[in-house]
Amino acid sequence: MRVLVAEDERVLAGLVATGLRRAGFAVDAVHDGEDALERLGLYAYDVIVLDRDLPRVHGDEVARRLVAGGSRTRVLMLTAATAVEDRVEGLDLGADDYLGKPFEFPELVSRVRALRRRSARPLPPLLERGGLRMDTVRRTAVRDGRDLGLSPKEFSVLQILLEADGAAVSAEELLERAWDAHADPFTGAVRVCMSKLRAKLGEPGMIRTVQGVGYVL
């Protein structure tokens, strides 16, 4: 899942981005509306955490342009203005959800996950395949009753493979969906992560490499 944080308070933006990464999301952060629109034009984000009072291009205008362009990116609007009329106005602009500052971080994570479920095709919270069982709500993964102890990145990659339901997933798609914009496509990050994931899954091997195509679970 890929998230864009658009927040002009740099300390807050950094805290939100770090927390979301620890929750298993691929996160990019920008600090004004112009940069937000530029990133949204380059990458397919599942959710944008959008501060309403952004400089250069106001957050309201960012939301308007997303809606006008038919974007599938869900909008979680953040603002210090929490009056009912402010929430109504934000939702009328096209925001999918609205969260006032200050907020509790677990609630932010929960709302981001809920928005992602709305934008993706319906999937059960429990994903299973060949003795592998993943709970996407509790963020746990076990194989034949053994906890795999996955890192957030490994969990994200394995979830993408499970959701593909036997179809091949290319390294490029994994990089696009599980890493942020700073990931270098030539570092072999996907290959390294896949090697660690295979080791944790154990024998018999579950992930097959299809030469020139990608990976199949």
Coordinates of C-alpha atoms in Angstrom, one line a residue:
M1 CA 0.0 0.0 0.0
R2 CA 1.4 3.4 -1.0
V3 CA 0.6 6.6 0.9
L4 CA 1.4 10.2 0.2
V5 CA 1.7 12.5 3.3
A6 CA 1.1 16.2 2.3
E7 CA 1.8 18.3 5.4
D8 CA 3.6 21.6 5.7
E9 CA 4.7 21.1 9.3
R10 CA 7.9 19.2 8.6
V11 CA 8.3 17.7 12.0
L12 CA 4.7 16.4 12.0
A13 CA 5.1 15.1 8.4
G14 CA 8.2 13.2 9.4
L15 CA 6.5 11.7 12.4
V16 CA 3.4 10.6 10.4
A17 CA 5.6 9.2 7.6
T18 CA 7.8 7.3 10.0
G19 CA 4.8 5.9 11.9
L20 CA 3.0 4.8 8.7
R21 CA 6.2 3.1 7.4
R22 CA 6.4 1.1 10.7
A23 CA 2.8 0.1 10.1
G24 CA 3.9 -1.5 6.8
F25 CA 3.1 1.3 4.3
A26 CA 5.3 2.7 1.6
V27 CA 5.2 6.4 2.3
D28 CA 6.4 9.6 0.5
A29 CA 6.1 13.0 2.1
V30 CA 5.8 16.5 0.6
H31 CA 5.3 19.9 2.2
D32 CA 3.2 21.9 -0.2
G33 CA 0.3 21.4 -2.6
E34 CA 2.3 21.9 -5.7
D35 CA 4.6 19.1 -4.8
A36 CA 1.7 17.0 -3.8
L37 CA 0.1 17.4 -7.3
E38 CA 3.4 16.6 -9.0
R39 CA 3.8 13.3 -7.0
L40 CA 0.2 12.4 -7.6
G41 CA 0.8 12.8 -11.3
L42 CA 3.8 10.4 -11.2
Y43 CA 2.7 7.6 -8.8
A44 CA -0.5 5.7 -8.2
Y45 CA -1.1 6.3 -4.4
D46 CA -3.8 4.4 -2.6
V47 CA -4.3 7.2 0.0
I48 CA -3.2 10.8 0.5
V49 CA -3.0 12.1 4.0
L50 CA -3.7 15.7 3.1
D51 CA -3.3 18.8 5.3
R52 CA -6.0 21.2 4.4
D53 CA -3.9 24.4 4.9
L54 CA -1.0 23.7 2.5
P55 CA 1.1 26.5 0.9
R56 CA 1.5 27.2 -2.8
V57 CA -1.6 25.1 -3.7
H58 CA -4.2 24.9 -1.0
G59 CA -5.2 21.4 0.2
D60 CA -8.8 22.1 -0.9
E61 CA -7.6 22.7 -4.4
V62 CA -5.6 19.5 -4.3
A63 CA -8.7 17.6 -3.3
R64 CA -10.8 19.3 -6.1
R65 CA -8.2 18.4 -8.8
L66 CA -8.1 14.8 -7.7
V67 CA -11.9 14.5 -7.9
A68 CA -12.1 16.3 -11.2
G69 CA -9.4 14.0 -12.7
G70 CA -11.2 10.8 -11.6
S71 CA -8.3 9.7 -9.4
R72 CA -8.7 6.5 -7.4
T73 CA -6.5 7.9 -4.6
R74 CA -8.5 8.2 -1.4
V75 CA -8.2 11.4 0.5
L76 CA -7.9 11.6 4.3
M77 CA -8.0 15.3 5.1
L78 CA -6.2 16.7 8.2
T79 CA -7.0 20.0 9.7
A80 CA -6.9 22.0 13.0
A81 CA -10.4 23.2 12.2
T82 CA -12.8 20.7 13.7
A83 CA -16.1 22.4 13.6
V84 CA -19.0 20.5 12.0
E85 CA -19.2 23.0 9.1
D86 CA -15.5 22.6 8.5
R87 CA -15.8 18.8 8.3
V88 CA -18.8 19.1 6.0
E89 CA -17.0 21.5 3.7
G90 CA -14.0 19.2 3.5
L91 CA -16.1 16.2 2.7
D92 CA -18.0 18.2 0.1
L93 CA -14.7 19.0 -1.6
G94 CA -14.2 15.3 -2.2
A95 CA -12.3 14.1 0.9
D96 CA -13.2 10.5 1.8
D97 CA -12.5 11.0 5.5
Y98 CA -11.6 13.9 7.8
L99 CA -9.4 13.9 10.9
G100 CA -8.9 16.8 13.2
K101 CA -5.6 17.8 14.8
P102 CA -4.4 16.8 17.3
F103 CA -5.1 13.1 16.6
E104 CA -4.2 9.7 18.1
F105 CA -1.8 7.9 15.8
P106 CA -3.5 4.5 16.0
E107 CA -6.7 6.1 14.7
L108 CA -4.9 7.6 11.8
V109 CA -3.4 4.2 10.8
S110 CA -6.8 2.6 11.2
R111 CA -8.5 5.2 8.9
V112 CA -5.8 4.9 6.3
R113 CA -6.2 1.1 6.2
A114 CA -10.0 1.5 5.9
L115 CA -9.6 3.9 3.0
R116 CA -7.3 1.5 1.3
R117 CA -9.8 -1.3 1.6
R118 CA -12.4 1.0 -0.1
S119 CA -10.0 1.6 -3.1
A120 CA -8.9 -2.0 -3.6
R121 CA -11.0 -4.9 -4.8
P122 CA -12.8 -6.6 -1.9
L123 CA -10.5 -9.1 -0.1
P124 CA -11.0 -11.1 3.0
P125 CA -9.0 -10.0 6.1
L126 CA -7.6 -13.6 6.2
L127 CA -5.5 -14.7 3.2
E128 CA -4.6 -18.4 3.0
R129 CA -2.6 -20.5 0.6
G130 CA -0.8 -23.9 1.0
G131 CA -0.5 -23.8 4.8
L132 CA 0.2 -20.1 4.8
R133 CA -2.2 -17.9 6.8
M134 CA -2.1 -14.1 6.9
D135 CA -4.2 -11.9 9.0
T136 CA -4.1 -8.4 7.3
V137 CA -5.9 -6.8 10.2
R138 CA -3.7 -8.1 13.1
R139 CA -0.6 -8.0 10.8
T140 CA 0.3 -11.6 11.5
A141 CA 1.6 -14.4 9.2
V142 CA 2.0 -18.1 10.1
R143 CA 2.9 -21.2 8.1
D144 CA 1.7 -24.5 9.4
G145 CA 1.1 -22.8 12.8
R146 CA 4.6 -21.3 12.9
D147 CA 4.8 -17.5 13.3
L148 CA 7.0 -16.1 10.5
G149 CA 8.2 -13.0 12.3
L150 CA 8.0 -10.8 9.2
S151 CA 9.3 -7.3 8.9
P152 CA 6.8 -4.7 7.7
K153 CA 8.3 -4.7 4.2
E154 CA 8.3 -8.5 4.1
F155 CA 4.7 -8.6 5.2
S156 CA 3.7 -6.1 2.5
V157 CA 5.5 -8.1 -0.3
L158 CA 4.0 -11.4 0.9
Q159 CA 0.5 -9.8 1.1
I160 CA 0.8 -8.6 -2.6
L161 CA 1.8 -12.1 -3.7
L162 CA -1.1 -13.6 -1.7
E163 CA -3.6 -11.1 -3.2
A164 CA -2.4 -12.0 -6.7
D165 CA -4.0 -15.4 -6.1
G166 CA -1.4 -17.4 -8.1
A167 CA -0.7 -14.9 -10.8
A168 CA 2.9 -13.6 -11.4
V169 CA 3.8 -10.3 -9.8
S170 CA 6.7 -8.4 -11.5
A171 CA 9.6 -7.0 -9.5
E172 CA 8.6 -3.6 -10.9
E173 CA 5.1 -3.9 -9.5
L174 CA 6.4 -4.9 -6.1
L175 CA 8.8 -2.0 -6.1
E176 CA 6.0 0.4 -7.1
R177 CA 3.5 -0.9 -4.5
A178 CA 5.7 -1.8 -1.5
W179 CA 8.5 0.8 -1.6
D180 CA 8.5 4.6 -1.6
A181 CA 9.7 7.0 -4.3
H182 CA 13.2 7.0 -3.0
A183 CA 13.8 3.3 -3.7
D184 CA 16.5 2.8 -6.4
P185 CA 15.2 0.2 -8.9
F186 CA 18.8 -0.9 -9.5
T187 CA 19.7 -1.7 -5.9
G188 CA 18.2 -5.2 -6.0
A189 CA 15.9 -4.3 -3.0
V190 CA 13.2 -6.7 -4.2
R191 CA 15.6 -9.6 -4.7
V192 CA 17.1 -9.1 -1.3
C193 CA 13.7 -8.9 0.4
M194 CA 12.5 -12.0 -1.6
S195 CA 15.6 -13.9 -0.4
K196 CA 14.8 -13.1 3.3
L197 CA 11.1 -13.9 2.8
R198 CA 12.0 -17.3 1.3
A199 CA 14.2 -18.1 4.2
K200 CA 11.5 -17.2 6.7
L201 CA 8.9 -19.2 4.9
G202 CA 11.2 -22.3 5.0
E203 CA 10.8 -25.6 3.1
P204 CA 9.2 -26.6 0.9
G205 CA 9.7 -23.4 -1.0
M206 CA 6.6 -21.4 -1.7
I207 CA 7.8 -18.5 -3.9
R208 CA 8.7 -19.4 -7.5
T209 CA 10.7 -17.1 -9.8
V210 CA 9.3 -17.0 -13.4
Q211 CA 12.2 -15.8 -15.5
G212 CA 11.5 -12.5 -17.2
V213 CA 8.1 -12.3 -15.6
G214 CA 8.2 -12.1 -11.8
Y215 CA 7.3 -14.0 -8.7
V216 CA 4.5 -16.5 -8.1
L217 CA 3.3 -17.7 -4.7

